[in-house]
Coordinates of C-alpha atoms and ligand atoms in Angstrom, one line a residue:
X1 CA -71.3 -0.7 -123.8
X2 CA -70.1 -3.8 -125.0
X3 CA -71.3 -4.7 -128.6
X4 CA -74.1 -7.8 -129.1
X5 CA -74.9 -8.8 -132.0
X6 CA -78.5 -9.3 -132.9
X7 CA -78.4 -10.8 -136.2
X8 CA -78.9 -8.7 -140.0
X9 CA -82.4 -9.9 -140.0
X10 CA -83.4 -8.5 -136.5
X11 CA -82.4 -5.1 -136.8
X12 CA -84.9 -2.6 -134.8
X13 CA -86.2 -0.2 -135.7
X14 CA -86.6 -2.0 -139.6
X15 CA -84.8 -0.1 -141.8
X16 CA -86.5 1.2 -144.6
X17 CA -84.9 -1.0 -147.1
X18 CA -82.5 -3.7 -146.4
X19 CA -81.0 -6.8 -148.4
X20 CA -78.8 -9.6 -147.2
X21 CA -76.0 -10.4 -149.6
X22 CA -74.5 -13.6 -148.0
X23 CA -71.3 -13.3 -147.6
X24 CA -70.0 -10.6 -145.4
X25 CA -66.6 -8.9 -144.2
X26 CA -65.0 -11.1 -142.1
X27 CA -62.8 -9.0 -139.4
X28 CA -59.1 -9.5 -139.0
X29 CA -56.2 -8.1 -137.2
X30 CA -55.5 -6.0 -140.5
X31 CA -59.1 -4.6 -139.9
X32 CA -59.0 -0.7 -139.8
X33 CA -61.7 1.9 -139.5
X34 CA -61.3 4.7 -142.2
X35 CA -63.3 8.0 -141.9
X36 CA -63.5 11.1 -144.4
X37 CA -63.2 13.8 -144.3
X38 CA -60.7 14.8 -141.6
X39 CA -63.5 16.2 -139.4
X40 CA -64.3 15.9 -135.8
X41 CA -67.9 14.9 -135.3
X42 CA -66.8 11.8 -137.9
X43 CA -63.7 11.1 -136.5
X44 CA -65.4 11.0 -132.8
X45 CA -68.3 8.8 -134.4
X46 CA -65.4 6.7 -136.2
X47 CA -63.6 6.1 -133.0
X48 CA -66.1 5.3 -130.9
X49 CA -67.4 2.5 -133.3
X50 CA -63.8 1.2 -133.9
X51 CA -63.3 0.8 -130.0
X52 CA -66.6 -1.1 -129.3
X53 CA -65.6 -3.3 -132.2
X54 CA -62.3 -3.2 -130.4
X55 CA -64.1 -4.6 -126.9
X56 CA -66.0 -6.8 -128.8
X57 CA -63.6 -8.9 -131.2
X58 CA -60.0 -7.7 -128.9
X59 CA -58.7 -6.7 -132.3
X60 CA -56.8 -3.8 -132.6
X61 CA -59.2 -2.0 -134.8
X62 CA -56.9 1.0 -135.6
X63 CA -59.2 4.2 -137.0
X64 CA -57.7 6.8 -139.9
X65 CA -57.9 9.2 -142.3
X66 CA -57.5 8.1 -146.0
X67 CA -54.1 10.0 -146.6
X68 CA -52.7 7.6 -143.5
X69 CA -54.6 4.6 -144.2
X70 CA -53.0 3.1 -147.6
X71 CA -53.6 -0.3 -148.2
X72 CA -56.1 -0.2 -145.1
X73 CA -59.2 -2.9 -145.7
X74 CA -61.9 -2.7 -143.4
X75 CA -65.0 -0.4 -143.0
X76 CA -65.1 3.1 -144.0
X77 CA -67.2 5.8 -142.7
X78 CA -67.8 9.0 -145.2
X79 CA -69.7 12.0 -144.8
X80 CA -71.1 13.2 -148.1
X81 CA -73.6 16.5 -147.9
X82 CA -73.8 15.8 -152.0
X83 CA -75.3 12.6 -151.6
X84 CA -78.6 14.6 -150.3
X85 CA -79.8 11.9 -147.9
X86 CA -82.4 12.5 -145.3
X87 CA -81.2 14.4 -142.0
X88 CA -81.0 11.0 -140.6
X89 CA -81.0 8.5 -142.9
X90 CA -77.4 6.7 -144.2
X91 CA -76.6 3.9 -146.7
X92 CA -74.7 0.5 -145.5
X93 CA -73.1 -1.7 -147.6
X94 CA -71.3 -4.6 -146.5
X95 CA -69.5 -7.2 -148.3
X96 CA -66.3 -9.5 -148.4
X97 CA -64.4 -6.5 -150.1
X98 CA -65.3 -4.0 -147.2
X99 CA -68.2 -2.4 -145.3
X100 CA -69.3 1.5 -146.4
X101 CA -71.4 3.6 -144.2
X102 CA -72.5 6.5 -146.0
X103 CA -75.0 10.0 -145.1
X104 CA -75.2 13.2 -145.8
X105 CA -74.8 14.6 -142.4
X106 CA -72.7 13.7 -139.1
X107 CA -76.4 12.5 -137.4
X108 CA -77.2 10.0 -140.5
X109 CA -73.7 8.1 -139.4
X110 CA -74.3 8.2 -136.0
X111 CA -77.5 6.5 -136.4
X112 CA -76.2 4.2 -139.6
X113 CA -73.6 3.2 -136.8
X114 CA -76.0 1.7 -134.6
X115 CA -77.1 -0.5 -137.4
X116 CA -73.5 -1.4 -137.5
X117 CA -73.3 -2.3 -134.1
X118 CA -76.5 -4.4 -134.3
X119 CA -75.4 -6.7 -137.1
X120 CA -72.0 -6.5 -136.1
X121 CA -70.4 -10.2 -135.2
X122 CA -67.6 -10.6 -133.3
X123 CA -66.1 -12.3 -136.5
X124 CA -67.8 -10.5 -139.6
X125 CA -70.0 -8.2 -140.6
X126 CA -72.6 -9.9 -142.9
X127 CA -73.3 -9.4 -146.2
X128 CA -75.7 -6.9 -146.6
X129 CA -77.2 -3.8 -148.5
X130 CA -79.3 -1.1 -146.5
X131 CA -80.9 1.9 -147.2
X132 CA -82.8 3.9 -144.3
X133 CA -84.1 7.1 -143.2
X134 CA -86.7 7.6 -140.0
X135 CA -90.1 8.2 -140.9
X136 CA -90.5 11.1 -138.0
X137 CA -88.1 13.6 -136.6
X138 CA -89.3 13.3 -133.6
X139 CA -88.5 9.9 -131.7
X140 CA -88.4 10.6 -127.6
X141 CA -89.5 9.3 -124.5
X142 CA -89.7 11.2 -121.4
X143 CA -88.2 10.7 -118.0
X144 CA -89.8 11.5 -114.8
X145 CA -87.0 12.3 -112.4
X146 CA -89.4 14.4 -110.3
X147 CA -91.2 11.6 -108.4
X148 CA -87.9 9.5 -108.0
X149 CA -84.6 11.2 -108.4
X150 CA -81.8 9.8 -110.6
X151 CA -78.6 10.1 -110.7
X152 CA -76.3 11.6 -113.6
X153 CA -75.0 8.0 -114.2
X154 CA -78.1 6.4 -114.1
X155 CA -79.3 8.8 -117.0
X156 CA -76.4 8.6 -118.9
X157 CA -76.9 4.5 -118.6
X158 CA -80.3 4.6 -120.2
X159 CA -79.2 7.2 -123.1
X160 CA -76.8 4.7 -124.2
X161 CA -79.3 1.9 -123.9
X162 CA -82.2 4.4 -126.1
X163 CA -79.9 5.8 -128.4
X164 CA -79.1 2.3 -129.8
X165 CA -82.7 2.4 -131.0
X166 CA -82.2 5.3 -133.1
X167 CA -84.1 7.4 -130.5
X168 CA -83.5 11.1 -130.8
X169 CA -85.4 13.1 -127.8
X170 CA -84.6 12.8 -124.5
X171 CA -87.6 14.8 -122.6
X172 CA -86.4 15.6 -118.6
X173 CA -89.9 16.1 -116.6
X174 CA -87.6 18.3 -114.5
X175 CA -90.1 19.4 -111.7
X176 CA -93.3 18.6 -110.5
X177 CA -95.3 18.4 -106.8
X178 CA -92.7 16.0 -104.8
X179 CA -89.5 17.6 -106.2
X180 CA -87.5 20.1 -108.4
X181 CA -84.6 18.4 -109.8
X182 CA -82.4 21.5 -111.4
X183 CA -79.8 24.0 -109.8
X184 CA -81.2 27.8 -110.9
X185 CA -78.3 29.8 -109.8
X186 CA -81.0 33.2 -109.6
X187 CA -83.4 30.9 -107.2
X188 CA -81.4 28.3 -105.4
X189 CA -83.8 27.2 -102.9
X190 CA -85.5 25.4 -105.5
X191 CA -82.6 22.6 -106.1
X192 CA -81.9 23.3 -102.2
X193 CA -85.1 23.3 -100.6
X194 CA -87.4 22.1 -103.6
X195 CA -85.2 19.1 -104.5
X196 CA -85.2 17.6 -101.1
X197 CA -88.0 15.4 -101.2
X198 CA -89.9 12.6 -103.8
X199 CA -92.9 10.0 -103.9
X200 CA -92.6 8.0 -100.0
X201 CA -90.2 10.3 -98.4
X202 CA -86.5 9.5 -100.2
X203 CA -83.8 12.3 -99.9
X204 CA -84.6 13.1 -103.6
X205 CA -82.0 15.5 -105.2
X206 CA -81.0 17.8 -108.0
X207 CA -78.6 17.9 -111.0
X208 CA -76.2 21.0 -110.2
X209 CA -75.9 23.1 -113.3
X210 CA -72.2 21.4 -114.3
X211 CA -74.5 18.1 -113.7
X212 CA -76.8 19.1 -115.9
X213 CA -74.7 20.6 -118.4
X214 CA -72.8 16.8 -118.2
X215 CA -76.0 15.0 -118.9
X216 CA -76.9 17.3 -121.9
X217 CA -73.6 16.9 -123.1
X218 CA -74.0 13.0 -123.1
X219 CA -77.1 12.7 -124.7
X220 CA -75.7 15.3 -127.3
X221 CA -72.6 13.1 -128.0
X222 CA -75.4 10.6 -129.2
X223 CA -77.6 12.9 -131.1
X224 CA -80.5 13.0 -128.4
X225 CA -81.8 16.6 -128.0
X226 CA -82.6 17.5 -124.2
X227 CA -86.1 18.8 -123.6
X228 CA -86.0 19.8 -120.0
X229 CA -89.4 20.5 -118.5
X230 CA -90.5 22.6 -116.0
X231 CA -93.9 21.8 -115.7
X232 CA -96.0 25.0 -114.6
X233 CA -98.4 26.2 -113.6
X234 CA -100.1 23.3 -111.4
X235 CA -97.8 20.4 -110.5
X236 CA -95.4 22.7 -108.7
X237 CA -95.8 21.7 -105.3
X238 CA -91.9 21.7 -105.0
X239 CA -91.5 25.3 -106.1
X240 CA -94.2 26.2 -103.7
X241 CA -92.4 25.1 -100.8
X242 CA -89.1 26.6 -101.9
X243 CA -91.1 30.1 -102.7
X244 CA -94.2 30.4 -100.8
X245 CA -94.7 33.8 -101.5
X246 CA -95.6 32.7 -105.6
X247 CA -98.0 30.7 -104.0
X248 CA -102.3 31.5 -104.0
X249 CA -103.4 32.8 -101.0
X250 CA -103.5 30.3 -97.9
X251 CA -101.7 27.3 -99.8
X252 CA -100.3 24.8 -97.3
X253 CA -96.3 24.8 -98.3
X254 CA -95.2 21.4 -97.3
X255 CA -93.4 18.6 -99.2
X256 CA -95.5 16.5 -100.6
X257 CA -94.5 12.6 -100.7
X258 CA -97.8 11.2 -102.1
X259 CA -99.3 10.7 -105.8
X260 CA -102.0 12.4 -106.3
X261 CA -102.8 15.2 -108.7
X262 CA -104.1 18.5 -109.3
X263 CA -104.0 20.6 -105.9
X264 CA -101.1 22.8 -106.7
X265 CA -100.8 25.8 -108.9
X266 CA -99.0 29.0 -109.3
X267 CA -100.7 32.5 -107.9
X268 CA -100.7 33.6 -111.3
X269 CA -101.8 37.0 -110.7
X270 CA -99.1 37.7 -108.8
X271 CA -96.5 39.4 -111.1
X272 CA -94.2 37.7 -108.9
X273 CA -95.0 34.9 -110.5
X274 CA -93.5 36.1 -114.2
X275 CA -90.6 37.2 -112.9
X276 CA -89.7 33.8 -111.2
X277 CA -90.7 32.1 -114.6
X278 CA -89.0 34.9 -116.5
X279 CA -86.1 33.8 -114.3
X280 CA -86.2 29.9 -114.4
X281 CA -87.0 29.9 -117.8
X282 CA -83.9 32.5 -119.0
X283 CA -81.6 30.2 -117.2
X284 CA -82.8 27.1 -118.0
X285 CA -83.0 28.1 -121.9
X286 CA -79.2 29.3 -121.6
X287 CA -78.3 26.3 -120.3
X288 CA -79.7 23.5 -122.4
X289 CA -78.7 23.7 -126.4
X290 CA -81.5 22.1 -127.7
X291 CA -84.3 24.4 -129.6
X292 CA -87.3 23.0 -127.4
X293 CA -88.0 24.5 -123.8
X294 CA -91.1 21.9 -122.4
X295 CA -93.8 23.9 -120.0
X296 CA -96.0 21.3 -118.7
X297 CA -99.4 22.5 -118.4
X298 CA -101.1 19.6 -117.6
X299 CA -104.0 18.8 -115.2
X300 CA -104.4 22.2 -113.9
X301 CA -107.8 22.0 -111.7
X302 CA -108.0 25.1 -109.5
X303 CA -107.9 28.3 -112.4
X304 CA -110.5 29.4 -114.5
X305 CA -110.1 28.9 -118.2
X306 CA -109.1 32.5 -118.3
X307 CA -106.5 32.4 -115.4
X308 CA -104.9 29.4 -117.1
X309 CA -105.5 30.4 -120.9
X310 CA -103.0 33.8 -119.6
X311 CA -101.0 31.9 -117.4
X312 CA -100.1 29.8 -121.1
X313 CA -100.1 32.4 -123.6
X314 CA -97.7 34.8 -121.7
X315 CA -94.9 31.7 -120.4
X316 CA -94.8 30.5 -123.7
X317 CA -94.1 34.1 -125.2
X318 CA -91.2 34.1 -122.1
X319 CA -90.0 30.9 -123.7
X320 CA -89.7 32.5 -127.4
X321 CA -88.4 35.7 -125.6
X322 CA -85.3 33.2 -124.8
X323 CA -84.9 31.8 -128.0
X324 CA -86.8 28.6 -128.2
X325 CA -89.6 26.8 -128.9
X326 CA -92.4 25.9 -126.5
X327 CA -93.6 22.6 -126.1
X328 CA -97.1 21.8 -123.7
X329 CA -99.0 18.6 -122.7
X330 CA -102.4 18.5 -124.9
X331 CA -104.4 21.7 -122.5
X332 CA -102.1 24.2 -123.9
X333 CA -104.1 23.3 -127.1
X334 CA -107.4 24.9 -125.3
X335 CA -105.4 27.3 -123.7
X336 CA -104.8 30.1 -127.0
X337 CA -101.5 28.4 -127.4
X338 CA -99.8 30.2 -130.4
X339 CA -99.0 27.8 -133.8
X340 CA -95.7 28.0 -132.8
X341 CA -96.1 25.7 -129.8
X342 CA -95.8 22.2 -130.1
X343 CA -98.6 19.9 -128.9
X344 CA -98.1 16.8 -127.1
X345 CA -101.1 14.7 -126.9
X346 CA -101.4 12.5 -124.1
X347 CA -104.9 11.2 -123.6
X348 CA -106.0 7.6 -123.6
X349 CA -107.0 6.1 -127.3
X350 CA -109.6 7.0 -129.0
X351 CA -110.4 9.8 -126.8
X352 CA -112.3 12.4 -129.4
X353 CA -112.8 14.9 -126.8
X354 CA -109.3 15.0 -126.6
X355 CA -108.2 15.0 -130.2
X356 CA -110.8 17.3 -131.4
X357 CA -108.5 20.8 -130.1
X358 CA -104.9 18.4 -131.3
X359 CA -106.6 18.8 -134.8
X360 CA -107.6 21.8 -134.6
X361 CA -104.3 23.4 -133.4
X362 CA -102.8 21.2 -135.7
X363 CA -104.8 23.1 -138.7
X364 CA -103.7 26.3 -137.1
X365 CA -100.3 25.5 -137.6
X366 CA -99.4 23.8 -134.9
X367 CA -96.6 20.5 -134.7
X368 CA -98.3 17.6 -132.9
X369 CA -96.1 15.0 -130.5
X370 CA -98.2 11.7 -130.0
X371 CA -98.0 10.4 -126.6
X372 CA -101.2 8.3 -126.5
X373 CA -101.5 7.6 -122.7
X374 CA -103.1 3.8 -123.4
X375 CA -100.1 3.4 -126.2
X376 CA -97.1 4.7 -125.1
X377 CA -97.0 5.4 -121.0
X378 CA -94.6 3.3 -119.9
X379 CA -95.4 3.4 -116.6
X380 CA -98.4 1.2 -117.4
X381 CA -98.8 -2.3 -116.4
X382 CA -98.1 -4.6 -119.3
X383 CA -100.7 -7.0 -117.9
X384 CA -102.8 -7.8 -113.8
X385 CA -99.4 -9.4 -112.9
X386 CA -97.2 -6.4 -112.9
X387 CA -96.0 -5.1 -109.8
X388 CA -94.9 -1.8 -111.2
X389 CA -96.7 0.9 -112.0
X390 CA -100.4 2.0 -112.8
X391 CA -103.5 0.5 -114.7
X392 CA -105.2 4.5 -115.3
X393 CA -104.7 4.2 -119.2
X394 CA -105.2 0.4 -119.3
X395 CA -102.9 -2.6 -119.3
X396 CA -100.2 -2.0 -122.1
X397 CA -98.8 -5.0 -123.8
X398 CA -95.8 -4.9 -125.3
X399 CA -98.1 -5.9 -128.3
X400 CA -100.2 -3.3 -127.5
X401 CA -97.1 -0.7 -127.5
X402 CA -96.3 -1.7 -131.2
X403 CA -99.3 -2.3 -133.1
X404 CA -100.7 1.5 -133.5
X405 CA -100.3 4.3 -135.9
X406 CA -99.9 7.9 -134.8
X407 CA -101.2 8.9 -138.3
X408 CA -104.3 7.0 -138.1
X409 CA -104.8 7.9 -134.6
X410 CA -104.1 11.8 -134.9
X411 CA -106.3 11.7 -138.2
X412 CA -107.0 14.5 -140.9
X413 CA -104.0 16.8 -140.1
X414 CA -102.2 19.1 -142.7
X415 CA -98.8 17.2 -144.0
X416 CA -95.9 17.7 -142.0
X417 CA -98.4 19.0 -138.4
X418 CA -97.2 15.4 -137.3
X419 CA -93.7 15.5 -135.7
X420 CA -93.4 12.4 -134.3
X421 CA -94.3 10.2 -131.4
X422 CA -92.9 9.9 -127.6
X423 CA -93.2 7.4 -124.8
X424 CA -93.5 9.1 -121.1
X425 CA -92.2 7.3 -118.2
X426 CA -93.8 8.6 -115.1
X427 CA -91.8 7.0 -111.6
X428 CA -94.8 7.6 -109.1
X429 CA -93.7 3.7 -108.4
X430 CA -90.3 2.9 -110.8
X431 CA -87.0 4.0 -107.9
X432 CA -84.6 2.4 -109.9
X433 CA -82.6 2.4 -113.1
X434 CA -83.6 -1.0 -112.9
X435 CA -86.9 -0.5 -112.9
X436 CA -87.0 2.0 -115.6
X437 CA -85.1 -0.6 -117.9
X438 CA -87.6 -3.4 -116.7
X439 CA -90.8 -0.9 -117.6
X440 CA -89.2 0.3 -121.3
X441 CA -87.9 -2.6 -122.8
X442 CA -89.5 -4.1 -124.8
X443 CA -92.3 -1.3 -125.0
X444 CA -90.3 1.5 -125.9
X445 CA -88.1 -0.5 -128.5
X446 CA -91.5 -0.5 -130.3
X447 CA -92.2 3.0 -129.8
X448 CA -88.8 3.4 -131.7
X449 CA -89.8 1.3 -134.8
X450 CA -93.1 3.0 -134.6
X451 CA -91.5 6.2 -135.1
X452 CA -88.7 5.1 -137.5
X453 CA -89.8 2.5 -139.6
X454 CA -92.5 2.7 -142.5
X455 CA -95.9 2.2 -141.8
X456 CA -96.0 -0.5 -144.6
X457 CA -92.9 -2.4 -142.9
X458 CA -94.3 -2.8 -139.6
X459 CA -95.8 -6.3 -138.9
X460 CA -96.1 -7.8 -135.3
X461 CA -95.0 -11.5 -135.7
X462 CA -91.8 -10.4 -137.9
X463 CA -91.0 -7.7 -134.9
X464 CA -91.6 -10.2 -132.3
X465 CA -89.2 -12.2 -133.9
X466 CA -86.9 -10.1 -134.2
X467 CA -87.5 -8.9 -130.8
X468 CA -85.9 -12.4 -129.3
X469 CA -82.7 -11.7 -130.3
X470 CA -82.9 -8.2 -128.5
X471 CA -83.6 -9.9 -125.0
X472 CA -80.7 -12.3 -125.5
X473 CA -78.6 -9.4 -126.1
X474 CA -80.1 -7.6 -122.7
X475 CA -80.1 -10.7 -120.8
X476 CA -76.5 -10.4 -121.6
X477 CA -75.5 -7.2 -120.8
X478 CA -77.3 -7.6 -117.7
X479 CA -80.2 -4.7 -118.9
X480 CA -83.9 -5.7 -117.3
X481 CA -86.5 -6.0 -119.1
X482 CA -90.1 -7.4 -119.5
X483 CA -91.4 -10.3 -120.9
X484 CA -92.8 -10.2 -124.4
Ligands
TNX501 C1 -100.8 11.9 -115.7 S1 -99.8 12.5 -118.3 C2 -99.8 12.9 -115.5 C3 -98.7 12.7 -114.6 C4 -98.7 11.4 -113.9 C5 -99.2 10.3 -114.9 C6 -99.2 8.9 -114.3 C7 -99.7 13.9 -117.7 C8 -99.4 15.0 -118.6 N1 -99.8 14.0 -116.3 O1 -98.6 13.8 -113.7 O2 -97.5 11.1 -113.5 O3 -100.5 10.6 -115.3 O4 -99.4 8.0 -115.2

């Protein structure tokens, strides 16, 4: 993607400290990127800067090691573990003499790059002094490509467009009633037979396992962790009709095209039933590198407590049996869910039937995601005159979006139960990659500073402004987007 800059004083998410200097590094042809050590993550992060700078300016922005690069000027990129900056965070230091990006680890330049490509001119790089780590690990929105299919490129389009942000989860609601959207070699009519449908009667489709592994490897390239989700037991429709005989007695296996909620489940005393999930969820966990394995869980309406509660306990002990770590929607919470299961809460705001059991699984042990649905569903309306999507957790504003604190929201938790906050994109009514640009920018840009900047920093009038230069930048890149 080509570079645009948005300015030193715009950058999003705020870093946690920065300082303009004045006078900057003005680029030239004898501009070079310089990268130490000699190692590949920071040579590939190195390279990739010095050829957008490249498409940006058309200068030839050569990129080398010190040993090769006497008398180079330019901007320098240095990986130093004994510096002991956060996980993410980097140091960036600009000035007539030359730029520095500094971090401890090959993720902190990564994301110090994108600062880089943010203030970036196509002339200098302006003065400037910047010191920044996120203030949560986790930083993710979730895709629906159940309801509406989408292809590999589509995907790959909108990592590149998040990652700028600083965003570092990429959750894949992989399956749900109207389609299964991944190739599992052990139970192929699922991708076959399951993957042929989606909301109003499209083809739909599936990511073959080289697909898949593609799309990982993508978002990996940009330090965005996959969290595929197979979302079980109720929403599986799709499974249903590939594999009637997991299905309760006298379920009606047909595609389903529609949007409504809640009629399918598993026959989860059907052993069966565990060994298809034993199945899905072996292969899926081989296949995706990431430690988090996502297992849905949500709106389940036709099991007891009881059926459900075991349903729960014994997937997620399938999902540790593979090596990872479960994740559930907020009713794995209620369900016996083990402290080692992460929580994503996605009620409406302030629901306190809803955060009571987040709390209390919280003070078991438990790691909380915040997906507040009336905060961060980005399949919401941002006001009556939105054609897209649904009004069910209100109307969300791109104000709205950005003025809230998972903190204060989540309340009394033990330090650290907070791991950070995702936006969901449901796309019961969003077909295009279009679409999905028009329904997360600007929200989700908020989401990001939410997530990343300091509570203390955050201010709506500063972000707005700052927020203008943004939709110049994706007016001119062509990316859709809503109006703030
Ligand atoms: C609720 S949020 C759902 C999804 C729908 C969404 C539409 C959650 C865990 N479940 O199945 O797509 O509302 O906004």
């Amino acid at each position: 993607m080509k570079t645009f800059s948005v300015g030193v004083s715009a950058v999003i998410p705020a870093p946690r400290s920065l300082l303009a200097t004045g006078e900057g590094y003005v680029l030239t042809e004898a501009t070079t990127v310089v990268f130490t050590p000699d190692d590949g993550e920071v040579a590939r992060i190195a390279t990739e800067f010095a050829a957008d700078l490249r498409r940006w300016t058309g200068l030839a922005v050569p990129v080398t090691v010190p040993a090769a690069a006497t008398g180079a000027t330019g901007i320098r990129i240095e990986l130093l573990p004994e510096l002991g900056l956060a996980r993410e965070g980097y140091t960036l230091d600009a000035a007539p003499g030359g730029v520095i990006l500094r971090a401890s680890t090959a993720e902190g330049l990564f994301r110090g790059s994108q600062t880089l490509r943010q203030i970036c001119t196509d002339s200098a790089i302006p003065g400037v002094r910047i010191a920044d780590e996120p203030r949560f690990a986790w930083r993710g929105t979730m895709l629906d490509v159940a309801r509406h299919f989408f292809s590999v490129d589509d995907v790959k389009r909108y990592i590149d467009e998040i990652a700028y942000y600083k965003l570092n989860v990429l959750h894949l609601h992989l399956s749900d009633d109207q389609g299964w959207r991944v190739e599992i070699a052990a139970r192929p009519r699922l991708a076959e037979v399951g993957g042929a449908c989606e909301v109003g009667g499209g083809p739909g489709g599936f990511y073959t396992r080289e697909e898949y592994a593609d799309l990982v490897a993508h978002a990996t390239a940009r330090y965005l962790t996959v969290v595929p989700e197979i979302d079980m037991p109720g929403h599986t429709n799709a499974a249903l009709v590939a594999y009637p005989e997991i299905a309760p007695e006298g379920y009606l296996t047909e595609h389903f095209t529609g949007t409504e909620v809640g009629f399918s489940n598993f026959d989860v005393a059907n052993p069966a039933t565990d060994e298809f999930v034993d199945a899905v969820i072996g292969e899926l966990a081989a296949m995706t590198p990431g430690p988090y394995l996502h297992i849905g869980g949500d709106e389940v309406m036709k099991l007891t407590p009881e059926e459900f509660g075991g349903f729960v306990r014994r997937t997620i002990a399938t999902v540790e049996r593979h090596g990872k770590v479960a994740i559930g929607w907020d009713e794995v919470a209620r369900a016996g869910a083990p402290s080692s299961t992460v929580v994503q809460f996605w009620r409406t705001h302030p629901d306190q039937d809803f955060l009571a059991p987040i709390r209390e699984a919280a003070a078991r042990g438990s790691k909380i995601v915040m997906s507040p649905g009336s905060r961060t569903y980005l399949d919401m309306k941002y006001d009556e005159s939105t054609e897209l999507g649904q009004d069910w957790a209100g109307l969300i504003s791109v104000r709205h979006a950005y003025e809230w604190d998972p903190a204060e929201l989540l309340g009394e938790v033990p330090d650290g139960a907070l791991l950070g906050v995702e936006a969901p994109l449901w796309t019961e009514t969003v077909t295009t990659l279009a679409e999905i640009e028009f329904m997360a920018f600007p929200r989700l840009t908020g989401i990001a500073e939410v997530g990343w900047s300091a509570a203390s920093s955050r201010d709506w009038d500063g972000y707005r402004t700052r927020l203008a230069a943004h939709e110049a930048r994706w007016d001119a890149l062509g990316i859709s987007h809503g109006a703030v």
